[in-house]
Tab-separated table of C-alpha atoms and ligand atoms in Angstrom:
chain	number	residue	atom	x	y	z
A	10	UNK	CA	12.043	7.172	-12.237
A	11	UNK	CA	10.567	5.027	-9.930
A	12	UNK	CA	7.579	2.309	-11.181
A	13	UNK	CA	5.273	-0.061	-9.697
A	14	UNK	CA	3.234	-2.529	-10.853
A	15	UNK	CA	0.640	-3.997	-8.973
A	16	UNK	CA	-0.213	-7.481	-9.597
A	17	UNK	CA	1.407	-10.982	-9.584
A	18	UNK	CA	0.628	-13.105	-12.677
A	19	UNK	CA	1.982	-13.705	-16.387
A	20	UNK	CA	0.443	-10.588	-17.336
A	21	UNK	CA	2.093	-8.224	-15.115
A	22	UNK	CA	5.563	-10.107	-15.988
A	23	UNK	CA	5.106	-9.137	-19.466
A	24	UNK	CA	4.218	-5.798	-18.512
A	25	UNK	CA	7.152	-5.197	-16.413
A	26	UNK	CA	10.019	-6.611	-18.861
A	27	UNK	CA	8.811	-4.093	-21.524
A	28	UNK	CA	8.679	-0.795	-18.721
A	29	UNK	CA	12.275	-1.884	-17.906
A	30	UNK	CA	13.400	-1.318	-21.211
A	31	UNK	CA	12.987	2.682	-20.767
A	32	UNK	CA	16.150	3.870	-19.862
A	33	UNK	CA	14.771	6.296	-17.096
A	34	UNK	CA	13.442	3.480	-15.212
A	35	UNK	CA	15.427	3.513	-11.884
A	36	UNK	CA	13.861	1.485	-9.115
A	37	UNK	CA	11.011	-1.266	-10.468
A	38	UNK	CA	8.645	-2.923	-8.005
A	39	UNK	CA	5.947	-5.256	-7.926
A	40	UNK	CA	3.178	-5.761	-5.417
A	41	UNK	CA	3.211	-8.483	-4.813
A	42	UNK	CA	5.011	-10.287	-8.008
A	43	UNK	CA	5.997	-13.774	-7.660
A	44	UNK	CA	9.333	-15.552	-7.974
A	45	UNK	CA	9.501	-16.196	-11.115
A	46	UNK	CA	9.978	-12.059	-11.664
A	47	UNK	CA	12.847	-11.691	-9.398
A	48	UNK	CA	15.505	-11.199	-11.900
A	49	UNK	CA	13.277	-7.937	-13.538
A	50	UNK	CA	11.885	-5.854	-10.701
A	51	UNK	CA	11.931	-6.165	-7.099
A	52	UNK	CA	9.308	-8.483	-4.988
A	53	UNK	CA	7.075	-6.345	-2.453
A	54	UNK	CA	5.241	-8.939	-0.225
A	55	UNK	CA	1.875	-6.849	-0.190
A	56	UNK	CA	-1.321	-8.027	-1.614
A	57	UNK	CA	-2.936	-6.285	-5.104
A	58	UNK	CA	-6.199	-5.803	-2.852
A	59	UNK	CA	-4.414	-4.336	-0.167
A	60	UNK	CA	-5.006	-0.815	-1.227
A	61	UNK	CA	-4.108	1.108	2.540
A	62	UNK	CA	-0.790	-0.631	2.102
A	63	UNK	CA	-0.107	-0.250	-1.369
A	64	UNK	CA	-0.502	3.630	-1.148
A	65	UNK	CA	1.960	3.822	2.351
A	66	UNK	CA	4.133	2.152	-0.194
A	67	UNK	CA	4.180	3.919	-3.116
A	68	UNK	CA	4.486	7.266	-0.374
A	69	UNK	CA	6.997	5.624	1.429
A	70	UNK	CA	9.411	4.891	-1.553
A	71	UNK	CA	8.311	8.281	-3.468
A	72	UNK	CA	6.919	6.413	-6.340
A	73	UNK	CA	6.316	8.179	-9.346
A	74	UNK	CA	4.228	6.164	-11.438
A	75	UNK	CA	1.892	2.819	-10.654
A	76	UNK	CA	0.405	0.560	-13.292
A	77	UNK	CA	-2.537	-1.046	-11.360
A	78	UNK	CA	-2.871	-4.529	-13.939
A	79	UNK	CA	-5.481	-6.459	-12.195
A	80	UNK	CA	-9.581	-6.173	-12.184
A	81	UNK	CA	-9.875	-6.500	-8.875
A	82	UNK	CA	-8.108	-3.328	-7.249
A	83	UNK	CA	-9.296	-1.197	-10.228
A	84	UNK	CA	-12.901	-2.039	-9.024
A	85	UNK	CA	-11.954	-1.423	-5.081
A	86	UNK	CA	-10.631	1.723	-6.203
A	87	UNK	CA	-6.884	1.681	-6.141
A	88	UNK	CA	-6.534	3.988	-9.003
A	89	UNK	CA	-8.659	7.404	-6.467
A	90	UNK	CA	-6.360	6.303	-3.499
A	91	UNK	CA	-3.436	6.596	-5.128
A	92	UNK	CA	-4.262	9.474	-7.107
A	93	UNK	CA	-5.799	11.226	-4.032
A	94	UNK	CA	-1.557	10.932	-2.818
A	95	UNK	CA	-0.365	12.871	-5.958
A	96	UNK	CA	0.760	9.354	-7.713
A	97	UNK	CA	0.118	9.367	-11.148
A	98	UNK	CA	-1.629	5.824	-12.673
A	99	UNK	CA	-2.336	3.735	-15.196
A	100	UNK	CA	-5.731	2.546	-15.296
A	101	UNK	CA	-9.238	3.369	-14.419
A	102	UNK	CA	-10.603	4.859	-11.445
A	103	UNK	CA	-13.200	3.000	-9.342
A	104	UNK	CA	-16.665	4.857	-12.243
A	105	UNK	CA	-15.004	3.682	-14.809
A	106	UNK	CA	-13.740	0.483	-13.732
A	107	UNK	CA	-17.387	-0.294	-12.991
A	108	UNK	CA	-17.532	-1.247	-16.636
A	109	UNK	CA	-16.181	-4.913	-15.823
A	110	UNK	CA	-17.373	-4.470	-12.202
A	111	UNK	CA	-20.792	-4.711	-13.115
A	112	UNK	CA	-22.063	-6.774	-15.975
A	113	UNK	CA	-25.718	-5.168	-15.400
A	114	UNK	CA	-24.074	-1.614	-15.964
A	115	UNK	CA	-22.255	-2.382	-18.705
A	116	UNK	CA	-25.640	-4.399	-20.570
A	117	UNK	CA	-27.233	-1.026	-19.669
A	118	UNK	CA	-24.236	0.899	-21.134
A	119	UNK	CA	-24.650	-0.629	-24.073
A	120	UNK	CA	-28.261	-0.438	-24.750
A	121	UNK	CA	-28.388	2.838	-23.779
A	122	UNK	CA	-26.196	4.206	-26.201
A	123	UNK	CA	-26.793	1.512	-29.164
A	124	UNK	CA	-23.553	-0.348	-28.851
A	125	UNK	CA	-24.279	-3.691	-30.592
A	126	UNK	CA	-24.350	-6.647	-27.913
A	127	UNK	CA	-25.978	-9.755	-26.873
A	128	UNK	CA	-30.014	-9.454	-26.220
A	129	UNK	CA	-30.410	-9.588	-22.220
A	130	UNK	CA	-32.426	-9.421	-19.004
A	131	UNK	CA	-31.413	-7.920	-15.901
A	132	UNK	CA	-32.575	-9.764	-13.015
A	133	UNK	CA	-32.502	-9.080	-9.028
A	134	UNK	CA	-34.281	-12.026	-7.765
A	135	UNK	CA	-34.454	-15.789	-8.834
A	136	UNK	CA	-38.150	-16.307	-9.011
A	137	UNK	CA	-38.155	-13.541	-11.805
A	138	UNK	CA	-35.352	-14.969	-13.254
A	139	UNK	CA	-36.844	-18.301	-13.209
A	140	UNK	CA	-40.424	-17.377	-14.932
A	141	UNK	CA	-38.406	-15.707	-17.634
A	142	UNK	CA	-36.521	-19.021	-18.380
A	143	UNK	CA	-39.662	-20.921	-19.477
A	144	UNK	CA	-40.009	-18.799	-22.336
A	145	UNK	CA	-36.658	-17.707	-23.190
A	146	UNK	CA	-34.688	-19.320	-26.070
A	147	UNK	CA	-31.921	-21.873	-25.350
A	148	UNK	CA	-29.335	-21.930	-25.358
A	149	UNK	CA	-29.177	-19.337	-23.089
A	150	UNK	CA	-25.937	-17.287	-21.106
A	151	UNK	CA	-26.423	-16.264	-17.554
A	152	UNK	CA	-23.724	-14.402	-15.926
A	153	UNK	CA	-23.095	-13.201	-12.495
A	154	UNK	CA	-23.158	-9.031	-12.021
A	155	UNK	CA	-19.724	-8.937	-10.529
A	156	UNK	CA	-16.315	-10.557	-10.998
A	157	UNK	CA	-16.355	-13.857	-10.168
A	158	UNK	CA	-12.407	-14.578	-11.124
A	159	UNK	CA	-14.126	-15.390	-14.765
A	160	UNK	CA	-16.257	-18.046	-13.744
A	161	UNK	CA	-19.292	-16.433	-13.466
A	162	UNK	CA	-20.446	-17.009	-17.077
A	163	UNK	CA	-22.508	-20.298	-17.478
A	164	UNK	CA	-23.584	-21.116	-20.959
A	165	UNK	CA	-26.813	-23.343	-20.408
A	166	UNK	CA	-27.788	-25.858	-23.670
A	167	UNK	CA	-30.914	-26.523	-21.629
A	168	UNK	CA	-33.602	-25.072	-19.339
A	169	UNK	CA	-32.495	-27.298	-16.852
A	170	UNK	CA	-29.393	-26.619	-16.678
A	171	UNK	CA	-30.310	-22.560	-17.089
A	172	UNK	CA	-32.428	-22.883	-14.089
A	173	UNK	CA	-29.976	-24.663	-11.938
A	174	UNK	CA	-27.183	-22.163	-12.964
A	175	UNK	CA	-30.028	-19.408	-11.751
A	176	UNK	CA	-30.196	-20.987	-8.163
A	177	UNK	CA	-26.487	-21.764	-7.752
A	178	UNK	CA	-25.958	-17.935	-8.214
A	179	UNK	CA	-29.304	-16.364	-6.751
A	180	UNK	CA	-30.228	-18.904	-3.896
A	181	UNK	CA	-26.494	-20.799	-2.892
A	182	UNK	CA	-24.439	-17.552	-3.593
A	183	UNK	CA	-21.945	-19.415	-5.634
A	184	UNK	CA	-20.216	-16.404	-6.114
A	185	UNK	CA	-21.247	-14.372	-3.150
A	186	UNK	CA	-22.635	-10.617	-3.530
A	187	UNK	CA	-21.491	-10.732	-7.385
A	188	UNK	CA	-24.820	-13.046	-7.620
A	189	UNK	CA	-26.570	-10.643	-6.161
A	190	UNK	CA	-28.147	-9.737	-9.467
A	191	UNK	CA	-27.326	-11.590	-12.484
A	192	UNK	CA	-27.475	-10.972	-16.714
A	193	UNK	CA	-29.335	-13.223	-19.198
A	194	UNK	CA	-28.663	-13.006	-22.500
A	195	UNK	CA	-28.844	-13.995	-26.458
A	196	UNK	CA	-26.471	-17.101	-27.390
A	197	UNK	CA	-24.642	-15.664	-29.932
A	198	UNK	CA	-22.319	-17.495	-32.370
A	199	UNK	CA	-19.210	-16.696	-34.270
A	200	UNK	CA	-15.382	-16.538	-33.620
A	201	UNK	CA	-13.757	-14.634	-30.718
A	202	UNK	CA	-11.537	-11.818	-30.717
A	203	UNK	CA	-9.861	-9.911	-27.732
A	204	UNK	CA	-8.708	-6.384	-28.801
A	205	UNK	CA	-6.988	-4.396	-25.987
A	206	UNK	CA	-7.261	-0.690	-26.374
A	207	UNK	CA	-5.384	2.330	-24.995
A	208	UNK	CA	-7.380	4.964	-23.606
A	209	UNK	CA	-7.188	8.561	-22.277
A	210	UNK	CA	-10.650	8.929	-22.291
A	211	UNK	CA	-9.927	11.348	-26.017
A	212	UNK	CA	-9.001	8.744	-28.445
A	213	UNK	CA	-8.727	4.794	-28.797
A	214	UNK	CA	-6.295	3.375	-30.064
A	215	UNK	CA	-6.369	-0.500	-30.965
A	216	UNK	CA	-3.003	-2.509	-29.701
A	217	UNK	CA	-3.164	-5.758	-32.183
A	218	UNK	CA	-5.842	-7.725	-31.742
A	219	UNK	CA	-4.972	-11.588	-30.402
A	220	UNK	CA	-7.535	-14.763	-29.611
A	221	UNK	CA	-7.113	-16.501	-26.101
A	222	UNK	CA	-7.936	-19.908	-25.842
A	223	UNK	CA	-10.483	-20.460	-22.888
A	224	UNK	CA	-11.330	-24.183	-22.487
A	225	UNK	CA	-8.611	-26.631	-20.615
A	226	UNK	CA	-8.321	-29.436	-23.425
A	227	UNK	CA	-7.067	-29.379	-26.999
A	228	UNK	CA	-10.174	-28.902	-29.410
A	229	UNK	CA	-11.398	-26.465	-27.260
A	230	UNK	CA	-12.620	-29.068	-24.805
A	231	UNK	CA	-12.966	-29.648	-21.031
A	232	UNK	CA	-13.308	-26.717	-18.483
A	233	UNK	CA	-13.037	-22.875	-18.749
A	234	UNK	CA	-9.799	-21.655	-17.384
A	235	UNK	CA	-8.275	-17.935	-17.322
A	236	UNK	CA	-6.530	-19.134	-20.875
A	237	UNK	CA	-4.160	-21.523	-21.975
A	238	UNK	CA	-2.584	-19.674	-24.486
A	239	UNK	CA	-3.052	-16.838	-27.130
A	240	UNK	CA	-2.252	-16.254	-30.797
A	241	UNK	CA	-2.091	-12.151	-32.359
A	242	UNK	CA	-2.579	-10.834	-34.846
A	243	UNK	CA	-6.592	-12.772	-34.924
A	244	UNK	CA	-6.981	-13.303	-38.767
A	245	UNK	CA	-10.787	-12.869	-38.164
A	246	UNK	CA	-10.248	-9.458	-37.161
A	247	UNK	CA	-9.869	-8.348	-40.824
A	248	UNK	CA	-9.644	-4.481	-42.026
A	249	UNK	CA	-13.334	-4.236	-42.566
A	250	UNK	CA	-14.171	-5.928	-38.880
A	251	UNK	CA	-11.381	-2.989	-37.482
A	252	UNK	CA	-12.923	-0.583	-38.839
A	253	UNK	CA	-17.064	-1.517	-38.057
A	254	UNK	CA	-15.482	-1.853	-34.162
A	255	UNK	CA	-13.817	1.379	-34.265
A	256	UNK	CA	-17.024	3.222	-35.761
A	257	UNK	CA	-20.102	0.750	-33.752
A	258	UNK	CA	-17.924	0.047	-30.887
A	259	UNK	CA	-14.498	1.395	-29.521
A	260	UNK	CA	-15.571	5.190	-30.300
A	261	UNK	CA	-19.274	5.253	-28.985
A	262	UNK	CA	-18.178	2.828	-25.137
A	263	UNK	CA	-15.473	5.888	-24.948
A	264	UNK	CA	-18.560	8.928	-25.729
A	265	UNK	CA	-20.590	6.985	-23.789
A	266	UNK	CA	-18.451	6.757	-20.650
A	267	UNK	CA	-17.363	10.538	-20.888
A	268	UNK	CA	-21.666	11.512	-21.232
A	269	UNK	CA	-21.867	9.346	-17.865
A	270	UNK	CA	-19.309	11.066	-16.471
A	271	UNK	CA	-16.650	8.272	-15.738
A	272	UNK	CA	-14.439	8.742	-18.550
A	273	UNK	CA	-11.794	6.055	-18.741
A	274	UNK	CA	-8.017	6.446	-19.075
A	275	UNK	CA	-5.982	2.787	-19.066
A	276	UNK	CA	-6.256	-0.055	-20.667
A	277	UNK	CA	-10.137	-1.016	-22.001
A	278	UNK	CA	-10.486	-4.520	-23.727
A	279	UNK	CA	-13.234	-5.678	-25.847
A	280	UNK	CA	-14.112	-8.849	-26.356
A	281	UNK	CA	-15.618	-9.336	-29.153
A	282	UNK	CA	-17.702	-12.156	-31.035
A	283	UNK	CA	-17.693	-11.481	-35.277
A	284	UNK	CA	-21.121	-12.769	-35.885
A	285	UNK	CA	-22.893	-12.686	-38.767
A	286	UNK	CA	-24.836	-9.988	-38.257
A	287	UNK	CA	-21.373	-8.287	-37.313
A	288	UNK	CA	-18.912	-7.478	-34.097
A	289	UNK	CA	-21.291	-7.301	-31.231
A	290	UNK	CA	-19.372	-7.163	-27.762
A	291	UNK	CA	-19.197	-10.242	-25.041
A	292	UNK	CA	-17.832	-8.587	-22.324
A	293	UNK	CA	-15.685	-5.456	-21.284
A	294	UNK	CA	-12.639	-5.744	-19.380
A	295	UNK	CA	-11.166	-2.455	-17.743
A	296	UNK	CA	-7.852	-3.716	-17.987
A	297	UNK	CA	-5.256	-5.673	-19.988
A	298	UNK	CA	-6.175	-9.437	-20.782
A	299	UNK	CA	-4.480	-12.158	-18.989
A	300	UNK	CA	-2.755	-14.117	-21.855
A	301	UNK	CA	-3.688	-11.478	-24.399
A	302	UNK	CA	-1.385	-9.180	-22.733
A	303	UNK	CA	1.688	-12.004	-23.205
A	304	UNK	CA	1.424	-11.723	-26.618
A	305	UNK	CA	0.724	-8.170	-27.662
A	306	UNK	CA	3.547	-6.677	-25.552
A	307	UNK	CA	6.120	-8.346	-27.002
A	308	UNK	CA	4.749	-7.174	-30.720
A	309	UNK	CA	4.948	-3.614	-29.304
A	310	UNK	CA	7.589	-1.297	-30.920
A	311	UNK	CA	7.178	1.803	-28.872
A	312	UNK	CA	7.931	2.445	-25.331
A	313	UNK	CA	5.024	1.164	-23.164
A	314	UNK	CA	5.907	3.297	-20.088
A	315	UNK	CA	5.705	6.236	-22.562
A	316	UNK	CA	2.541	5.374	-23.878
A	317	UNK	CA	1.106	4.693	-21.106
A	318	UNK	CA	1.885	8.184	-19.247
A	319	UNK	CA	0.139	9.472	-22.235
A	320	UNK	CA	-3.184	8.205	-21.552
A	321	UNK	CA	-2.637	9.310	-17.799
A	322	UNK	CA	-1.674	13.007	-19.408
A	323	UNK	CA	-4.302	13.004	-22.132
A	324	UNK	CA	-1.808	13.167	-24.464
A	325	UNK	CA	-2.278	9.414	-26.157
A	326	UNK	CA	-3.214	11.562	-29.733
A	327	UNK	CA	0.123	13.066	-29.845
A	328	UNK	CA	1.874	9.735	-29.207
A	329	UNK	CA	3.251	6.732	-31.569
A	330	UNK	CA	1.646	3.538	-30.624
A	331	UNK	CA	3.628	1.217	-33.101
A	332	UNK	CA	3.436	-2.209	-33.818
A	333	UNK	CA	5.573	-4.761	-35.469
A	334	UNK	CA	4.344	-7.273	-38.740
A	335	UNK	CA	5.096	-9.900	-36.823
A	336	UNK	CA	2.962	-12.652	-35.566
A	337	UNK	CA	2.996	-13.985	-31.640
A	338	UNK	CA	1.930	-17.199	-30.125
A	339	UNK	CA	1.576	-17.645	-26.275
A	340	UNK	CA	1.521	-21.409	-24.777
A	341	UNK	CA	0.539	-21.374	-21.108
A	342	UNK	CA	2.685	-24.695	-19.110
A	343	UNK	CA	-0.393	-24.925	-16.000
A	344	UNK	CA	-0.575	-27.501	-13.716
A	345	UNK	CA	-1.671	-31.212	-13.852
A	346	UNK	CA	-5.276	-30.914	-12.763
A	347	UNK	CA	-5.544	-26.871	-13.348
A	348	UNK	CA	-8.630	-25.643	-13.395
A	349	UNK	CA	-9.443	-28.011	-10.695
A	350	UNK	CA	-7.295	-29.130	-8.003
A	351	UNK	CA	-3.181	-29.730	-8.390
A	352	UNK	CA	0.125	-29.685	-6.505
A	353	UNK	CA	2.260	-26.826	-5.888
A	354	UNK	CA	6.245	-27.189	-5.096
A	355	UNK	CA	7.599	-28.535	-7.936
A	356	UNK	CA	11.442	-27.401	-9.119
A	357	UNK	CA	10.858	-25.187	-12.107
A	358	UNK	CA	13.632	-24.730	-14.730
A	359	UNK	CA	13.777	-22.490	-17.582
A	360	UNK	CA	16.662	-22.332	-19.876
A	361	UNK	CA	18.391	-19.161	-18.984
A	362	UNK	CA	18.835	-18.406	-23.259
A	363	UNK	CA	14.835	-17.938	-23.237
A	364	UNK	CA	14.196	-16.164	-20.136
A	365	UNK	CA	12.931	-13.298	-21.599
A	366	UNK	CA	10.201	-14.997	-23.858
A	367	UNK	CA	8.596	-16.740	-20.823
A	368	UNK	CA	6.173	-14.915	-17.952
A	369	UNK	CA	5.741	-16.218	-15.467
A	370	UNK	CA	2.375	-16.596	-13.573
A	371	UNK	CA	2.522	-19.365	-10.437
A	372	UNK	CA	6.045	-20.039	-9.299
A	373	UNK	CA	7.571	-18.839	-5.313
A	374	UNK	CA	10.929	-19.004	-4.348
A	375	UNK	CA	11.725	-21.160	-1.493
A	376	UNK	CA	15.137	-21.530	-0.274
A	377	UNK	CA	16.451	-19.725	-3.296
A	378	UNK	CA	15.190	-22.492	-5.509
A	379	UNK	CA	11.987	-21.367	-8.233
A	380	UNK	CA	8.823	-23.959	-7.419
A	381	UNK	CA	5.930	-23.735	-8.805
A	382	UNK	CA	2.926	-22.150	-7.385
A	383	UNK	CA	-0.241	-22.204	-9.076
A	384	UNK	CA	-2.585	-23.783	-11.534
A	385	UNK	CA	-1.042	-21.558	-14.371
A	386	UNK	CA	2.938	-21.225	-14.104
A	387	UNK	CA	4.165	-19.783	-17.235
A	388	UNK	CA	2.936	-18.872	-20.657
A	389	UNK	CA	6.315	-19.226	-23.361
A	390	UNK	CA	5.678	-16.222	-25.920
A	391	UNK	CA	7.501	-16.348	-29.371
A	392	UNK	CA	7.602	-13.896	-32.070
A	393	UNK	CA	8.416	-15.006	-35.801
A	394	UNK	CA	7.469	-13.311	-39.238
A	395	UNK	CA	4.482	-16.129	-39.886
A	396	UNK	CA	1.967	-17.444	-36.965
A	397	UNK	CA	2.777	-21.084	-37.842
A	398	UNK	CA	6.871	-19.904	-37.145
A	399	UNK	CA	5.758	-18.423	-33.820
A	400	UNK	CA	3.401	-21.279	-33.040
A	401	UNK	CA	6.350	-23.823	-33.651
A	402	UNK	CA	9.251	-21.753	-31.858
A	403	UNK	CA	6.874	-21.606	-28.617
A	404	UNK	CA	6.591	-24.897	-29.064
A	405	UNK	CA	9.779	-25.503	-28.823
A	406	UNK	CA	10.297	-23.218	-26.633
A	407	UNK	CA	7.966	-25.558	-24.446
A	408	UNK	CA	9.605	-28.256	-24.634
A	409	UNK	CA	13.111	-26.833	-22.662
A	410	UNK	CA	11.207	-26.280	-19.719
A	411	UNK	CA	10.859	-28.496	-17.159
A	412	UNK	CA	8.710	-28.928	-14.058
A	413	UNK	CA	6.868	-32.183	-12.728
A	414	UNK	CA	3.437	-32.171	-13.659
A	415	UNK	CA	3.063	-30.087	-16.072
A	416	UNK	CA	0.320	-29.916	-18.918
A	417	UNK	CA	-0.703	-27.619	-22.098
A	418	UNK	CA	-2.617	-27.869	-24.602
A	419	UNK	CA	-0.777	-28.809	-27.775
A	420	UNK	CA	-2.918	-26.801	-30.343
A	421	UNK	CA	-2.642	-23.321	-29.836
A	422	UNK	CA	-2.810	-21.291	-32.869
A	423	UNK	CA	-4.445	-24.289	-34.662
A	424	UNK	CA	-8.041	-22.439	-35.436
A	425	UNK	CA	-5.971	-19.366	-36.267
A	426	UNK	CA	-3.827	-21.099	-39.157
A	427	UNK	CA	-6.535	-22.681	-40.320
A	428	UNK	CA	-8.577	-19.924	-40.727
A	429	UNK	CA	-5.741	-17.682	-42.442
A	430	UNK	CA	-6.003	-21.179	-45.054
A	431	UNK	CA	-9.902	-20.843	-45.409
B	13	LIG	P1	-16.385	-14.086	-19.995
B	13	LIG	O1	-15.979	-14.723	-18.697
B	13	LIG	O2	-17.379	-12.992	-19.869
B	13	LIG	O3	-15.188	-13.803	-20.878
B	13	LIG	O4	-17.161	-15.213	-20.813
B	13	LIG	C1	-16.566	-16.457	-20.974
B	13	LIG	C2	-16.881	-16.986	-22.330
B	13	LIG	O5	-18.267	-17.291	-22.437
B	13	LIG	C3	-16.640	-16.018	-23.479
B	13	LIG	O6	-15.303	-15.967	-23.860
B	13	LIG	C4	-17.530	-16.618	-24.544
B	13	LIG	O7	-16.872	-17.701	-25.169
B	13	LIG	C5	-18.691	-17.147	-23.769
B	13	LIG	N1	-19.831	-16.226	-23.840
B	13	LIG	C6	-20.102	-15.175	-23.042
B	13	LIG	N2	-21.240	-14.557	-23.436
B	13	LIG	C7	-21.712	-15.239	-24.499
B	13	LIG	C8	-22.860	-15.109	-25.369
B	13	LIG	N3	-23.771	-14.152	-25.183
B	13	LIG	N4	-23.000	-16.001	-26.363
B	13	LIG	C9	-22.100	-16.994	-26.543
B	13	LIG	N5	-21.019	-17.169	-25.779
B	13	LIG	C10	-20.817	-16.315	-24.764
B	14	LIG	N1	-8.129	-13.668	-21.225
B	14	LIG	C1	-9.352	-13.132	-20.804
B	14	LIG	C2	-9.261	-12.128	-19.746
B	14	LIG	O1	-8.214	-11.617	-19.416
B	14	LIG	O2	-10.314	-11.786	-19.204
């Protein structure tokens, strides 16, 4: 059988060492991968938003099945142009997909149909926007409509700062057309927790929930990035929380796409804030998280290829989805400077004895030689029976790998152990 995964980052390296442990897995590709993957699949040099030449690909090399990983093609619609070839998918087509897409559809989604959320405001033009900011309560969150590569979300402590945020998006386009309208909601308070779901548009079923750790610095200070690491199992996501999501949340977003006719079969992630009035949902991502993903993977017992083909058959009730007891900690090695500005090129060497615990997100080869290549390079994943083993054998982990200039933070986990003390 013949796979490809379209993407390039730590995520789609985790997701491609667990496909190539099914047996029936013949040919492996990624589009367009980076270096760091070239002893697990083989490199394709075509961009994930490149969808005309993805689908000559996949019809070129008779391709049986495509995982499309990232946000971006999902929205553009990679999932219909494939599918419109006879090339069965995993992940959402362009309706459903819309669900991360567009924050303003999914706030809508979500009233509509009583989902429990942040209190918001959609808003098309500034000086509306504006007016409603001298009366709204701050803090206040204002995000951009569209993707903006996860920087569109500006938490504002004053009205100051909320009205500046409002003109950077509205009136300088900070983030082009996805400014175009923008959300502003309720500050709400309480821990995080990201729960990926499988999805075949039937049933949901929950893969173990994990917490990401957004901000650059240790003490979750200093700028947001796309994560610098990720503990699962979340011990705030007790039995109780599971099962208020399943009944307030995962089961009524999955009715409520199918009554708006854009049913969605992949991957859907929640994330979630537990506040004291209960879960309520942050945000909705139409595809695997990027660190989540490094550490739920590797606590998955059954075959994810299999799985997966289930949610593109409708068939996910009928199939095992089995994790392990074990706990998983993720530490992301970025780039001196990352989210900001930093230097690419640097040798990158990873003990060949722990290859297959570390994905890897930035790195190129050039001259046969792994550099690095980006502001995030590699996240180190380790599984142990306890979260403070795994914490300390990623840590170690860490510490065997070598480029120039690198930085992470050193507390990973720390908020998690903790609260499995409290
Ligand atoms: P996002 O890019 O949508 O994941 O949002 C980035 C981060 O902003 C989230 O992980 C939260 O920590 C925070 N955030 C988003 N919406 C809210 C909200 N309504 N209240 C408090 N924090 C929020
Ligand atoms: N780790 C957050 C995300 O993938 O959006």
């Amino acid at each position: 059988m013949k796979v490809m995964v379209i993407g390039g980052g730590g995520r789609e390296h985790a997701i491609i060492k667990k496909i190539k442990e099914n047996p029936q897995v013949t040919a492996l590709f990624a589009l367009p991968g980076n270096g760091g993957m070239a002893d697990d699949c083989t490199l394709v040099p075509i961009g994930a938003t490149d969808i005309p030449a993805i689908v000559d690909f996949a019809v070129e090399h008779a391709i049986d099945y495509a995982v499309v990983a990232p946000d971006d093609p999902l929205v553009l619609g990679c999932v219909d142009a494939l599918e419109a070839k006879g090339i069965a998918c995993f992940g959402p087509r362009a309706n459903a997909a819309i669900i991360e897409g567009s924050k303003a559809f999914s706030k809508n989604l979500m009233k509509k149909y009583g989902i429990p959320t942040a209190a918001y405001e959609v808003f098309s033009d500034a000086d509306t926007a504006l007016a409603y900011l001298e009366t709204a309560p701050i803090p206040t969150v204002i995000k951009a409509d569209g993707l903006a590569l996860g920087k569109g979300v500006i938490i504002a402590q004053t009205k100051a700062e909320a009205q500046a945020a409002v003109k950077s998006i509205m009136e300088d386009k900070k983030f082009g057309k996805s400014g175009d309208s923008i959300v502003i909601e309720e500050f709400l308070e309480g821990p995080e927790v990201s729960v990926l779901s499988f999805t075949d548009g039937n049933v949901v079923v929950p893969m173990i929930s994990s917490m990401d750790h957004k901000r650059a610095l240790d003490g979750d200070k200093g700028l947001n990035t796309g994560g610098m690491g990720t503990v699962a199992p979340n011990p705030f996501y007790t039995k109780d929380v599971a099962d208020r999501c399943m009944k307030e949340i995962f089961l009524p977003t999955i009715d409520a796409m199918n009554k708006e006719g854009r049913t969605f079969k992949g991957c859907l992630y929640f994330g979630l804030m537990i506040t004291k009035d209960g879960p309520k949902v942050i945000e909705y991502n139409c595809r695997f998280g990027d660190p989540e993903t490094q550490v739920v993977l590797p606590l998955l017992e059954s075959d994810l290829l299999t799985v997966m083909q289930s949610v593109t058959n409708g068939t996910l009730a009928q199939t095992d989805v089995k994790f392990s007891g074990q706990s998983a900690c993720c530490v992301i090695m970025a780039s001196e400077g990352y989210p900001q500005s930093y230097e690419k090129g640097f040798a990158l060497k990873i003990p060949v004895e722990i290859k297959n615990s570390v994905f890897v997100a930035g790195a190129a080869l050039k001259d046969g030689v792994l550099v690095t290549n980006g502001g995030r390079v590699l996240g180190a994943t380790a599984t142990a029976d306890t979260l403070q083993a795994a914490v300390d054998k990623a840590y170690a982990m860490v510490e065997t790998i070598h480029f120039d200039n690198a930085f992470f933070r050193r507390d990973i986990g720390k908020r998690a152990l903790s609260a499995k003390e409290a």
